[in-house]
PDB file of C-alpha atoms in Angstrom:
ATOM      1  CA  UNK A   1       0.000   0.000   0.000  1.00 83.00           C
ATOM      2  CA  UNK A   2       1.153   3.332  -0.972  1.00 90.00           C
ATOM      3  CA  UNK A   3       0.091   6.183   1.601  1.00 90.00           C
ATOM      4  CA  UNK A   4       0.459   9.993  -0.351  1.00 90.00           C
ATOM      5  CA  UNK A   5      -0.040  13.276   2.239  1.00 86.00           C
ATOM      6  CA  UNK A   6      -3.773  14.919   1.388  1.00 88.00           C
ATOM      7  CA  UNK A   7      -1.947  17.980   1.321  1.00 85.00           C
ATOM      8  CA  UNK A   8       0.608  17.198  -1.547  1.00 87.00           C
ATOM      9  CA  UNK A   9      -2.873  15.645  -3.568  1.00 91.00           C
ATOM     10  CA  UNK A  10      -4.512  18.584  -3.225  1.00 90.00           C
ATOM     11  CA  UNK A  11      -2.180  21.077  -4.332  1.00 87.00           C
ATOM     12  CA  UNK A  12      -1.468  18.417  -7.320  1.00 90.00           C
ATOM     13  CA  UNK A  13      -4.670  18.049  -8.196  1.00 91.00           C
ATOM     14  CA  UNK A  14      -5.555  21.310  -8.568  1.00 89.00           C
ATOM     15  CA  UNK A  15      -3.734  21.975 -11.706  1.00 88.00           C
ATOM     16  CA  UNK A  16      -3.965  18.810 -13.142  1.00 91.00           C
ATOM     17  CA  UNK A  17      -6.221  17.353 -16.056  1.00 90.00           C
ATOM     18  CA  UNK A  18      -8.853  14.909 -16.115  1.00 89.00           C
ATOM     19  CA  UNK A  19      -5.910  11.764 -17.480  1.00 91.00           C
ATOM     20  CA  UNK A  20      -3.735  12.823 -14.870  1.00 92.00           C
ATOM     21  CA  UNK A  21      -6.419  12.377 -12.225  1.00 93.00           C
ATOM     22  CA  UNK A  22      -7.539   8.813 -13.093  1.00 93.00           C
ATOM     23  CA  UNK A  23      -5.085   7.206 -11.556  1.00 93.00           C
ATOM     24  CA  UNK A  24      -6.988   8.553  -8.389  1.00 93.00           C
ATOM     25  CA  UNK A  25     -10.152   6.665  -9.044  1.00 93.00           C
ATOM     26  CA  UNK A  26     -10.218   3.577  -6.553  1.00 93.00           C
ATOM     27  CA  UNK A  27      -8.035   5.000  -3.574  1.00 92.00           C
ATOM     28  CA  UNK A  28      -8.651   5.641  -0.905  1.00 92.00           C
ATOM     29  CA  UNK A  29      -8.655   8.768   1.265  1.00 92.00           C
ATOM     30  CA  UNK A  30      -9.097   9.407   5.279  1.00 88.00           C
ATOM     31  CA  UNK A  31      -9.177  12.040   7.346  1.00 81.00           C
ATOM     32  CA  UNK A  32     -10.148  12.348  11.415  1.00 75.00           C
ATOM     33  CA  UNK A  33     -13.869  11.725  10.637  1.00 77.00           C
ATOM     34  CA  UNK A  34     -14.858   9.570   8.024  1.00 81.00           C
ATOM     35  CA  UNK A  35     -13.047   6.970   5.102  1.00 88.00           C
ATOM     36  CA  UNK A  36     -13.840   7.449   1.387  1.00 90.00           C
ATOM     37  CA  UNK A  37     -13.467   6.052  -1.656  1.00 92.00           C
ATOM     38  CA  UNK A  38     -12.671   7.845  -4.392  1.00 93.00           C
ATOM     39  CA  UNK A  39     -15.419   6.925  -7.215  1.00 92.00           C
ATOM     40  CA  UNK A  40     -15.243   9.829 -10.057  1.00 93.00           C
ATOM     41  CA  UNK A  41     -12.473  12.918 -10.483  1.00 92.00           C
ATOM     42  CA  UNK A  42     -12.769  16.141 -12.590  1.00 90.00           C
ATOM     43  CA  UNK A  43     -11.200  19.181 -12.382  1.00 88.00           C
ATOM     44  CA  UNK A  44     -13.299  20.661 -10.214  1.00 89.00           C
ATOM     45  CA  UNK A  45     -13.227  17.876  -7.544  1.00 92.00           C
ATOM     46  CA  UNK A  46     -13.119  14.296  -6.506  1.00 93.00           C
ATOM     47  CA  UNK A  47     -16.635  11.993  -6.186  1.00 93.00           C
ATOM     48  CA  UNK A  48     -16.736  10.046  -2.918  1.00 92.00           C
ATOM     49  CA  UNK A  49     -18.843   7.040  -1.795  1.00 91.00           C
ATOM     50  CA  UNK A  50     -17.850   6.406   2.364  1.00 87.00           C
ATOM     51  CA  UNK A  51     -16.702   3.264   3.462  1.00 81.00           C
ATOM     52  CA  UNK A  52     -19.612   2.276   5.970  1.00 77.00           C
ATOM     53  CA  UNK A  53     -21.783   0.413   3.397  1.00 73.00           C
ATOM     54  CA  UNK A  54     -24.009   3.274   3.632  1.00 76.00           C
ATOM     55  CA  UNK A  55     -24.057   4.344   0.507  1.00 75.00           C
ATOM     56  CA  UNK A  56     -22.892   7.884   1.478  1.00 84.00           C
ATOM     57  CA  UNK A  57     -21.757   9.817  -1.753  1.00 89.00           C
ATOM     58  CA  UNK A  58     -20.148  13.582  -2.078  1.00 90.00           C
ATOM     59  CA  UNK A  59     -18.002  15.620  -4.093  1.00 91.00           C
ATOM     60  CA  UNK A  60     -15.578  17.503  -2.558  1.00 91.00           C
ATOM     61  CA  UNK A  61     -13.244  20.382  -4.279  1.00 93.00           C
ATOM     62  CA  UNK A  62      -9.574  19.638  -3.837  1.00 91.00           C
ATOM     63  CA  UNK A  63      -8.519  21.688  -1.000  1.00 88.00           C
ATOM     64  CA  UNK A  64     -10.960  19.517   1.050  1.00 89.00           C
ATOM     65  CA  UNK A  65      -8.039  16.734   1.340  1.00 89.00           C
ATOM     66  CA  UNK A  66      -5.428  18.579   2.674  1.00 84.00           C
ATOM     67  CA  UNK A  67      -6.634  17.342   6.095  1.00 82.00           C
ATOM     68  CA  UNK A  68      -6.042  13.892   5.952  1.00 87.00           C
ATOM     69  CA  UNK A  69      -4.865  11.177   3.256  1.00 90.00           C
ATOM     70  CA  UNK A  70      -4.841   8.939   0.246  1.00 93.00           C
ATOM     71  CA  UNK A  71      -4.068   5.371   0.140  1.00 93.00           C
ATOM     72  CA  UNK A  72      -3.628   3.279  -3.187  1.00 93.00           C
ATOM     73  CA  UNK A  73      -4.121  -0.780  -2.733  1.00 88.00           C
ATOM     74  CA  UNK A  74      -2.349  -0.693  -6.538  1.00 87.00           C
ATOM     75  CA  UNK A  75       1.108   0.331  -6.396  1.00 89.00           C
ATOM     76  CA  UNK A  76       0.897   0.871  -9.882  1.00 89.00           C
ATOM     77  CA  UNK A  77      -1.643   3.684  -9.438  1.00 89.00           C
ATOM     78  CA  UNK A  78       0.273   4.854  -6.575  1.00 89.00           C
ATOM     79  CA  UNK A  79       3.242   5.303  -8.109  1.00 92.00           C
ATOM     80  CA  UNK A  80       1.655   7.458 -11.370  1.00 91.00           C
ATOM     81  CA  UNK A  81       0.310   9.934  -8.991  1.00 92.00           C
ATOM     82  CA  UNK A  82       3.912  10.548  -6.868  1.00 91.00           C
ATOM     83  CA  UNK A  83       5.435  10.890 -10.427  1.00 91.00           C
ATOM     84  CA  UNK A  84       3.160  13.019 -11.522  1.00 91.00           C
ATOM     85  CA  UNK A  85       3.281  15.373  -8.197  1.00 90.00           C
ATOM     86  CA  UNK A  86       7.021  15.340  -8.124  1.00 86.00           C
ATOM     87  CA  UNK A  87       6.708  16.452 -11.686  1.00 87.00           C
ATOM     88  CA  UNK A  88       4.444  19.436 -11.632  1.00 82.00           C
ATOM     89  CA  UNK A  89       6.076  20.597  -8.385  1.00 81.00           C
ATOM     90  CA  UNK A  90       7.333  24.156  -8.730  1.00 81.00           C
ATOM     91  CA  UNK A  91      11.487  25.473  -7.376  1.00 84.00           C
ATOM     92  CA  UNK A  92       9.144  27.078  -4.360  1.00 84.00           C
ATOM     93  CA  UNK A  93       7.007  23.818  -3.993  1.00 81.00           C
ATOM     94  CA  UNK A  94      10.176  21.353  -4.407  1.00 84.00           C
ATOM     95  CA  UNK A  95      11.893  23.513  -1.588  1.00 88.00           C
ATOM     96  CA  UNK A  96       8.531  22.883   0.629  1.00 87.00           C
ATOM     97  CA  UNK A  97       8.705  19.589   0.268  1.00 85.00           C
ATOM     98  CA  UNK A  98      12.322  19.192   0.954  1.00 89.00           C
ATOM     99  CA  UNK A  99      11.967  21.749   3.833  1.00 92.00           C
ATOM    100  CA  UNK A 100       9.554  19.630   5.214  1.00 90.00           C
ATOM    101  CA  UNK A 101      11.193  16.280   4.912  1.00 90.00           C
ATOM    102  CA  UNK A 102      14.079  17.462   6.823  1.00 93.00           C
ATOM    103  CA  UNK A 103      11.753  18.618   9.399  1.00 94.00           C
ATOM    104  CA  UNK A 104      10.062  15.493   9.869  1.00 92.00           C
ATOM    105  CA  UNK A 105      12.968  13.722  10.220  1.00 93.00           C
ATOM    106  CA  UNK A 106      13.753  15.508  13.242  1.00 94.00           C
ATOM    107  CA  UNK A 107      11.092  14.435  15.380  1.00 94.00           C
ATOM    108  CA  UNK A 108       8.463  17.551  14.527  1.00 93.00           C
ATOM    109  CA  UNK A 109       5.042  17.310  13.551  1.00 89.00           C
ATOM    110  CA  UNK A 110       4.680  19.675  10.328  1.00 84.00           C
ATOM    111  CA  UNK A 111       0.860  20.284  10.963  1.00 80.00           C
ATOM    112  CA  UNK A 112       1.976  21.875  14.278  1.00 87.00           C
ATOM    113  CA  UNK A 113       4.456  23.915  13.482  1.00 86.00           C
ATOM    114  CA  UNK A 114       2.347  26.766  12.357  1.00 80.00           C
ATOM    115  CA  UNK A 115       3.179  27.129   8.176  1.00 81.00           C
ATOM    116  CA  UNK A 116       5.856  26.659   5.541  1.00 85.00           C
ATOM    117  CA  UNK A 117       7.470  30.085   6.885  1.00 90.00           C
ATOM    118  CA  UNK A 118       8.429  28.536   9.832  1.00 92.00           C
ATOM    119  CA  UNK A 119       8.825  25.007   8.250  1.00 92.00           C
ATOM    120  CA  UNK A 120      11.428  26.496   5.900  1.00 92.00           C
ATOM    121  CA  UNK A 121      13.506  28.463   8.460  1.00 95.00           C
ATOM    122  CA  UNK A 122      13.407  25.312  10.849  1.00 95.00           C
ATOM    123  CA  UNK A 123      14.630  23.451   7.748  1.00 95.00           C
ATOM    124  CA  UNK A 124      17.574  25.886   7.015  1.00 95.00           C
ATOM    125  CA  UNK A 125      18.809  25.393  10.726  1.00 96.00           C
ATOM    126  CA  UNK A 126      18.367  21.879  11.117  1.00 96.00           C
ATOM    127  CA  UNK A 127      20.635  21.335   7.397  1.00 95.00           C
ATOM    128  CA  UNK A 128      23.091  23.536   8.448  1.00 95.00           C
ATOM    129  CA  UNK A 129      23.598  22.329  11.692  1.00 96.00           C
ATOM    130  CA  UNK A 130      23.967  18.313  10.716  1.00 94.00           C
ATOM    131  CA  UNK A 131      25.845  19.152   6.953  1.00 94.00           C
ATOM    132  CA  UNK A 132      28.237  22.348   8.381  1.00 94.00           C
ATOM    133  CA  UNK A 133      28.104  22.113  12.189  1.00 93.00           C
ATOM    134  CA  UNK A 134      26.543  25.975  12.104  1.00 95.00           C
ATOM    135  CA  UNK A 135      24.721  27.321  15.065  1.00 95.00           C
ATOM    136  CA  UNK A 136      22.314  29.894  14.697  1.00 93.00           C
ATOM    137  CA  UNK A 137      23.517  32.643  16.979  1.00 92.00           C
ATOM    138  CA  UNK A 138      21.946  36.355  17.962  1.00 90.00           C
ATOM    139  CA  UNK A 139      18.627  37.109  16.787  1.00 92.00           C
ATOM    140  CA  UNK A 140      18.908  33.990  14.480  1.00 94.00           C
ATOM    141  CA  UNK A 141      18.731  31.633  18.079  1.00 94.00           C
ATOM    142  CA  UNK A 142      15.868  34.300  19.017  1.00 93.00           C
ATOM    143  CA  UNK A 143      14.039  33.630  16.155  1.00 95.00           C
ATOM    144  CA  UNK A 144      14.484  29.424  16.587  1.00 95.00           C
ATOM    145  CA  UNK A 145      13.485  29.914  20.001  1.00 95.00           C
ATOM    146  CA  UNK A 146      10.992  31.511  19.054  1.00 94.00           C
ATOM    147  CA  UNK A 147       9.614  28.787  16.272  1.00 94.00           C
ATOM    148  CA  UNK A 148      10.367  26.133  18.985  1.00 95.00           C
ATOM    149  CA  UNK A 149       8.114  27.590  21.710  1.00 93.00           C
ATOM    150  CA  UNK A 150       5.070  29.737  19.841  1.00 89.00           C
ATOM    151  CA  UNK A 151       1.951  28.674  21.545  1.00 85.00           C
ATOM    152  CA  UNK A 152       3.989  26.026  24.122  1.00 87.00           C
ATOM    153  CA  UNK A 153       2.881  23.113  21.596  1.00 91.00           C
ATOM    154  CA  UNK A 154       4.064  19.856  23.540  1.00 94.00           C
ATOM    155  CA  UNK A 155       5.186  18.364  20.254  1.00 93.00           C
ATOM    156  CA  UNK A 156       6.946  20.778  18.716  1.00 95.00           C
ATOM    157  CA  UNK A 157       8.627  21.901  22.444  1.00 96.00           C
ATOM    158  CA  UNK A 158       9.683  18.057  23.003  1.00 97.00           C
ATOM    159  CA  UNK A 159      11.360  17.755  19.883  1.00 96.00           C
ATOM    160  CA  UNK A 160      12.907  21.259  19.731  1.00 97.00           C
ATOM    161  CA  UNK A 161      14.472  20.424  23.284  1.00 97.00           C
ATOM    162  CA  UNK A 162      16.107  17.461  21.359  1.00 97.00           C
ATOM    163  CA  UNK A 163      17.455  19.231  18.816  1.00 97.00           C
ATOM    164  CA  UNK A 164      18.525  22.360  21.032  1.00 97.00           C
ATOM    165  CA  UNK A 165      20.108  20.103  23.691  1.00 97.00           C
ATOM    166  CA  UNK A 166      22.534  19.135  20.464  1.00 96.00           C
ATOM    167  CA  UNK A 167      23.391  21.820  19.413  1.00 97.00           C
ATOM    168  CA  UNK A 168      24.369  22.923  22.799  1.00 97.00           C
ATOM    169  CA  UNK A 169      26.174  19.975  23.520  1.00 96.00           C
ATOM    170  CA  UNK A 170      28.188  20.651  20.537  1.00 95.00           C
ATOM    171  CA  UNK A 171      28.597  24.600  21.514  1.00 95.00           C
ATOM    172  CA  UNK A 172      30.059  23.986  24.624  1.00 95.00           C
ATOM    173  CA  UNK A 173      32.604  20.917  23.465  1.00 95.00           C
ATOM    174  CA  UNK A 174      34.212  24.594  22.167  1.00 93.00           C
ATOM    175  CA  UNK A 175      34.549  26.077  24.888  1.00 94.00           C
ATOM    176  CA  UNK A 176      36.572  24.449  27.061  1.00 92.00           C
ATOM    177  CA  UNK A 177      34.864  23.830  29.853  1.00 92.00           C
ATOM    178  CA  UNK A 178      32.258  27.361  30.299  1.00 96.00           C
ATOM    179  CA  UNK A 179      28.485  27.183  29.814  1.00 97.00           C
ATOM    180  CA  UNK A 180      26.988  28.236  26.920  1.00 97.00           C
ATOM    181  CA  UNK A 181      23.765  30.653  29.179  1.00 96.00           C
ATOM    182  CA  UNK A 182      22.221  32.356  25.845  1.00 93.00           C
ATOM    183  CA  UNK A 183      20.896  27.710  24.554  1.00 96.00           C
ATOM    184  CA  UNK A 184      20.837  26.719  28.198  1.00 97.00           C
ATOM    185  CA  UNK A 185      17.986  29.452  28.430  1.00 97.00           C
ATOM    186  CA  UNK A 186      15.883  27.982  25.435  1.00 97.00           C
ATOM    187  CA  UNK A 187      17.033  24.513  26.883  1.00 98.00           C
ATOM    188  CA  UNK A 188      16.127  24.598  30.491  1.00 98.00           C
ATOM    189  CA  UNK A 189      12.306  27.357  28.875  1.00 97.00           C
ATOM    190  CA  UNK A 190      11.351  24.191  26.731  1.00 97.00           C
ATOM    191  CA  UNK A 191      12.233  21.559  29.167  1.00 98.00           C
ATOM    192  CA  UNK A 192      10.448  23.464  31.745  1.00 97.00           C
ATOM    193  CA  UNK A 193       7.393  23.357  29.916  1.00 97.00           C
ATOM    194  CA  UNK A 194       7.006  19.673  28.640  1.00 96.00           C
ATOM    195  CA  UNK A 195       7.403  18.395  32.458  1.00 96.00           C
ATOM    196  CA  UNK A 196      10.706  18.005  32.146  1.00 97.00           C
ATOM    197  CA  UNK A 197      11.871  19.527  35.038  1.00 97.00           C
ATOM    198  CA  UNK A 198      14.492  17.344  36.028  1.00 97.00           C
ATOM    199  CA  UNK A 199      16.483  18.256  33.260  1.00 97.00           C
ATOM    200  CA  UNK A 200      15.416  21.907  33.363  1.00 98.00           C
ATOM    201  CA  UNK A 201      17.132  22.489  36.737  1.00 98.00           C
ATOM    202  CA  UNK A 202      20.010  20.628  35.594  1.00 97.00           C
ATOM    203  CA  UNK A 203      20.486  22.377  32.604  1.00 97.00           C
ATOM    204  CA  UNK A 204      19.960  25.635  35.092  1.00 97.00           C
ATOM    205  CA  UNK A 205      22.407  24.373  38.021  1.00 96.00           C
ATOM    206  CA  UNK A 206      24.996  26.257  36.400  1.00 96.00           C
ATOM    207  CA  UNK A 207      24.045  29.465  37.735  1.00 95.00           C
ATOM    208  CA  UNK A 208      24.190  28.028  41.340  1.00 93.00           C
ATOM    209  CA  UNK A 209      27.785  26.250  40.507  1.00 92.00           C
ATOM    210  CA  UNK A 210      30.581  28.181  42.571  1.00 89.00           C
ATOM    211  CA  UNK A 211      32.820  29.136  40.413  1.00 89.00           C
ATOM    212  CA  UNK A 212      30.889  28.353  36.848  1.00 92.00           C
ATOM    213  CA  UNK A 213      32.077  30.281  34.057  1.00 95.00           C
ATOM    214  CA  UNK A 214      29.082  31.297  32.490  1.00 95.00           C
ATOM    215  CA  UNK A 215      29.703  32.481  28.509  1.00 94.00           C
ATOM    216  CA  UNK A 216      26.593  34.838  28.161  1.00 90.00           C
ATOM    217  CA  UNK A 217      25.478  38.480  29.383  1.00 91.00           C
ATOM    218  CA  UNK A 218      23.593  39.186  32.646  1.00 93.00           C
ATOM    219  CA  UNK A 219      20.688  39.505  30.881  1.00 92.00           C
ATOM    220  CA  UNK A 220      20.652  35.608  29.365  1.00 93.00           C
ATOM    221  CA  UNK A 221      21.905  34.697  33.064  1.00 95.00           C
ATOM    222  CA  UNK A 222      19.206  36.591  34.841  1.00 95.00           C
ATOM    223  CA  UNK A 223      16.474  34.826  32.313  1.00 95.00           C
ATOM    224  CA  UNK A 224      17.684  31.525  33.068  1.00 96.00           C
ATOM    225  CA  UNK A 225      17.713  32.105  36.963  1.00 96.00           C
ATOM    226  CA  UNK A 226      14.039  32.734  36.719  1.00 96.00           C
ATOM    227  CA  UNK A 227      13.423  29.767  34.530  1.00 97.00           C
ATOM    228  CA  UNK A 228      15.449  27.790  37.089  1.00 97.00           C
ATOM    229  CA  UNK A 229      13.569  29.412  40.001  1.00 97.00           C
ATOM    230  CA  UNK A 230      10.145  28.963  38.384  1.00 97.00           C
ATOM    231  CA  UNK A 231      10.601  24.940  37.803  1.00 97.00           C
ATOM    232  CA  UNK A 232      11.800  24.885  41.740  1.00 97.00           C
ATOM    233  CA  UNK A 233       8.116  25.978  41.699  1.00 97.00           C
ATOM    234  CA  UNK A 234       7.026  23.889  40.084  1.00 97.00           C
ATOM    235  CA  UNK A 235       8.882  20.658  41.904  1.00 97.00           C
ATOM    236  CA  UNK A 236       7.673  22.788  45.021  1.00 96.00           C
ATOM    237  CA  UNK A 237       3.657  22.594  43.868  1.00 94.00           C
ATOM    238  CA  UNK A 238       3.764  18.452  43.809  1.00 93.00           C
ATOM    239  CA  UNK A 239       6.231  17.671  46.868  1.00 92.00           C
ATOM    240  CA  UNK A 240       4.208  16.669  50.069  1.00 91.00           C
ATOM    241  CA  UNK A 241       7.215  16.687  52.523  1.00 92.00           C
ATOM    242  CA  UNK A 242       7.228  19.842  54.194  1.00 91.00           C
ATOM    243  CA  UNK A 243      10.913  20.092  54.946  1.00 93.00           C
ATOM    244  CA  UNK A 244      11.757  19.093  51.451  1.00 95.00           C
ATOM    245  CA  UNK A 245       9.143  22.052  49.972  1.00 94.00           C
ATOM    246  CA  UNK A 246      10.528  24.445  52.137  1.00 94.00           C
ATOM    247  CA  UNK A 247      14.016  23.671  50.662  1.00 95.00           C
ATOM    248  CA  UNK A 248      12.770  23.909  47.277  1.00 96.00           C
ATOM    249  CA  UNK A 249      10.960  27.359  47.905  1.00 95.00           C
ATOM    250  CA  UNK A 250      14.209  28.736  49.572  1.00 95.00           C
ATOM    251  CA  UNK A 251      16.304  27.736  46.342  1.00 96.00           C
ATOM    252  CA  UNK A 252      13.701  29.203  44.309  1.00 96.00           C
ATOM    253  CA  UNK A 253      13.719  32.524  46.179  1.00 96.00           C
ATOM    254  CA  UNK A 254      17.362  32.966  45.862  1.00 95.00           C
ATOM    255  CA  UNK A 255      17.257  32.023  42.088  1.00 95.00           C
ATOM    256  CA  UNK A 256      14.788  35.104  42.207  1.00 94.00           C
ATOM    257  CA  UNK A 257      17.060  37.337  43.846  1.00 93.00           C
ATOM    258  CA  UNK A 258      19.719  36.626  41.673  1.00 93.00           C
ATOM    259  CA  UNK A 259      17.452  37.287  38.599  1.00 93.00           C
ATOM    260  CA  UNK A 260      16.479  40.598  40.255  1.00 91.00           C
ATOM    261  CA  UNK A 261      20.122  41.856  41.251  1.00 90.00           C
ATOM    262  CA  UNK A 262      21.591  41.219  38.046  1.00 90.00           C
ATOM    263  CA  UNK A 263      18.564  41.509  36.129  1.00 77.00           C
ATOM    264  CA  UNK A 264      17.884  45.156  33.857  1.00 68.00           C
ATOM    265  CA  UNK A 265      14.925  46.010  36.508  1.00 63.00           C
ATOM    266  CA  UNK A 266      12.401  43.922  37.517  1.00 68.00           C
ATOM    267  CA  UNK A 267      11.213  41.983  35.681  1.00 83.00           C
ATOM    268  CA  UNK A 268       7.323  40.926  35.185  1.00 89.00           C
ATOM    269  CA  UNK A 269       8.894  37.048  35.004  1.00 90.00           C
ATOM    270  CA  UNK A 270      10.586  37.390  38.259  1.00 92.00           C
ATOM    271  CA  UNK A 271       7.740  39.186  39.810  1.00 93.00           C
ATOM    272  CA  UNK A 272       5.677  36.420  39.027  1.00 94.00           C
ATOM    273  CA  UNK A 273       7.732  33.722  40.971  1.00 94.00           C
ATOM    274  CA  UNK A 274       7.981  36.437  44.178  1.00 94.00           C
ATOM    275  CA  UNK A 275       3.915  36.069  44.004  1.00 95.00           C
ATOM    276  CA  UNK A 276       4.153  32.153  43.337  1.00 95.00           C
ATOM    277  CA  UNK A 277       6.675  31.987  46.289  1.00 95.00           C
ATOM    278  CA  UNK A 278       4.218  34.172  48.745  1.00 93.00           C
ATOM    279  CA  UNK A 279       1.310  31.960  47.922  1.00 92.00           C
ATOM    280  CA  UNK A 280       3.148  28.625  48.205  1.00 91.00           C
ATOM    281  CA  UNK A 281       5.133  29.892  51.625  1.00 86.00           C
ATOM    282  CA  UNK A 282       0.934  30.516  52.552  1.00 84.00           C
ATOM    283  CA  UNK A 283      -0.111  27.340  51.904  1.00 72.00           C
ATOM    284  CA  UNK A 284       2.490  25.747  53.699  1.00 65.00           C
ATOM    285  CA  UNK A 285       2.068  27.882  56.652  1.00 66.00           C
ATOM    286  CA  UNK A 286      -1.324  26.195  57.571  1.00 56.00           C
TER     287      UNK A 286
END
């Protein structure tokens, strides 16, 4: 069985003629709800009877089938239609496609990512890192950060954390022996937030590590101080021994005061953990 993305179909399909769509006829297509077959094709659509021995029939214009996708029991048919999308794919689409291959491979979920825009410039870090060893750096890193944790989507965070944690570990093998601070922040921010948080404080212990020599400016240090306080906060929220809370909220509070001393202001982020800190020290006073 040959399984082709609904996406790729229906941007194929859509410029194709009625010969090139025949091939269709007989496959199969599925989506979250419901799975057709695919009876009749024009350019204007595809014919569908449903699979549940209703009966069901509809026609459905192309971009319909972007949401889920086709299977072909002939290989033969199969086949003819990946041809004939490779074939009528554009420079633009062919980089898509490529883009999102190397994606993919990575461990992210293309659907979640939020569009090609980000796809592509995920891509282009991702190729450059495995084929030339390059690290983004500056507001490139901002702007992978930034892909990796739009909208705190679990997928895309757990697999970005992969991927970041490499590149760090190959930043660092560079530095003889001092911590990379401006990746352990995006490290320890999307550990922190797929319940990681083992690894988020360990990735953060290096501010609390006499003598550390941290390669980043106080701002980067001060941000992951209040990442490392905040998951303290959260370790803090779910332990039941008192004693060992208590210890947690009191490493917490002094990641916050380092944050704050070193920190350009206050900042809303470290306010926040002073008000988590109050309520928990609250709670555990009664």
């Amino acid at each position: 069985m040959i399984e082709i993305d609904g996406s790729e179909v229906s941007r194929w399909a859509a410029k194709a003629n009625d010969a090139e769509l025949v091939p269709l006829i007989g496959s199969e297509y599925s989506d979250a709800d419901d799975i057709w077959i695919v009876e009749a094709v024009g350019v204007d659509g595809l014919t569908l009877v449903c699979d549940d021995n209703t009966g069901r029939r509809q026609k459905r214009p192309f971009d319909f089938f972007s949401r889920g996708s086709f299977f072909f029991q002939s290989e033969c048919s199969g086949k003819s239609v990946q041809d004939l999308i490779v074939g009528s794919r554009s420079k633009s689409d062919k980089a898509i496609h490529d883009a999102r291959i190397a994606v993919e491979r990575s461990g992210f979920l293309i659907s979640e990512l939020g569009g090609d825009t980000y796809v592509k410039r995920l891509a282009t870090a991702i190729r450059n890192f495995e084929e030339h060893d390059q690290i983004p750096d500056g507001d490139d890193w901002a702007e992978i950060h930034q892909i990796l944790s739009q909208g705190q989507k679990q997928s895309v965070m757990r697999a970005g954390a992969k991927f970041v944690e490499s590149m760090l570990t190959r930043a660092e093998a560079a530095l003889n022996g001092r911590f990379d601070v401006f990746r352990r922040v995006s490290l320890a921010f999307l550990c922190r937030h797929t319940n990681q948080l083992d690894k988020a404080l360990a990735v953060s212990d290096v501010v609390v590590q006499q003598g550390a020599n941290l390669v980043g400016g106080n701002r980067s240090i001060a941000v992951l101080c209040t990442t490392r306080a905040a998951a303290l906060l959260d370790v803090a929220e779910r332990e039941q021994d008192r004693n060992r809370k208590a210890e947690l909220i009191h490493k917490a509070r002094l990641a916050a005061n380092r944050a704050n001393a070193i920190g350009e202001g206050d900042s809303d982020e470290v306010m926040l953990v002073y008000m988590r800190i109050k309520k928990l020290e609250r709670v555990d006073q009664h």
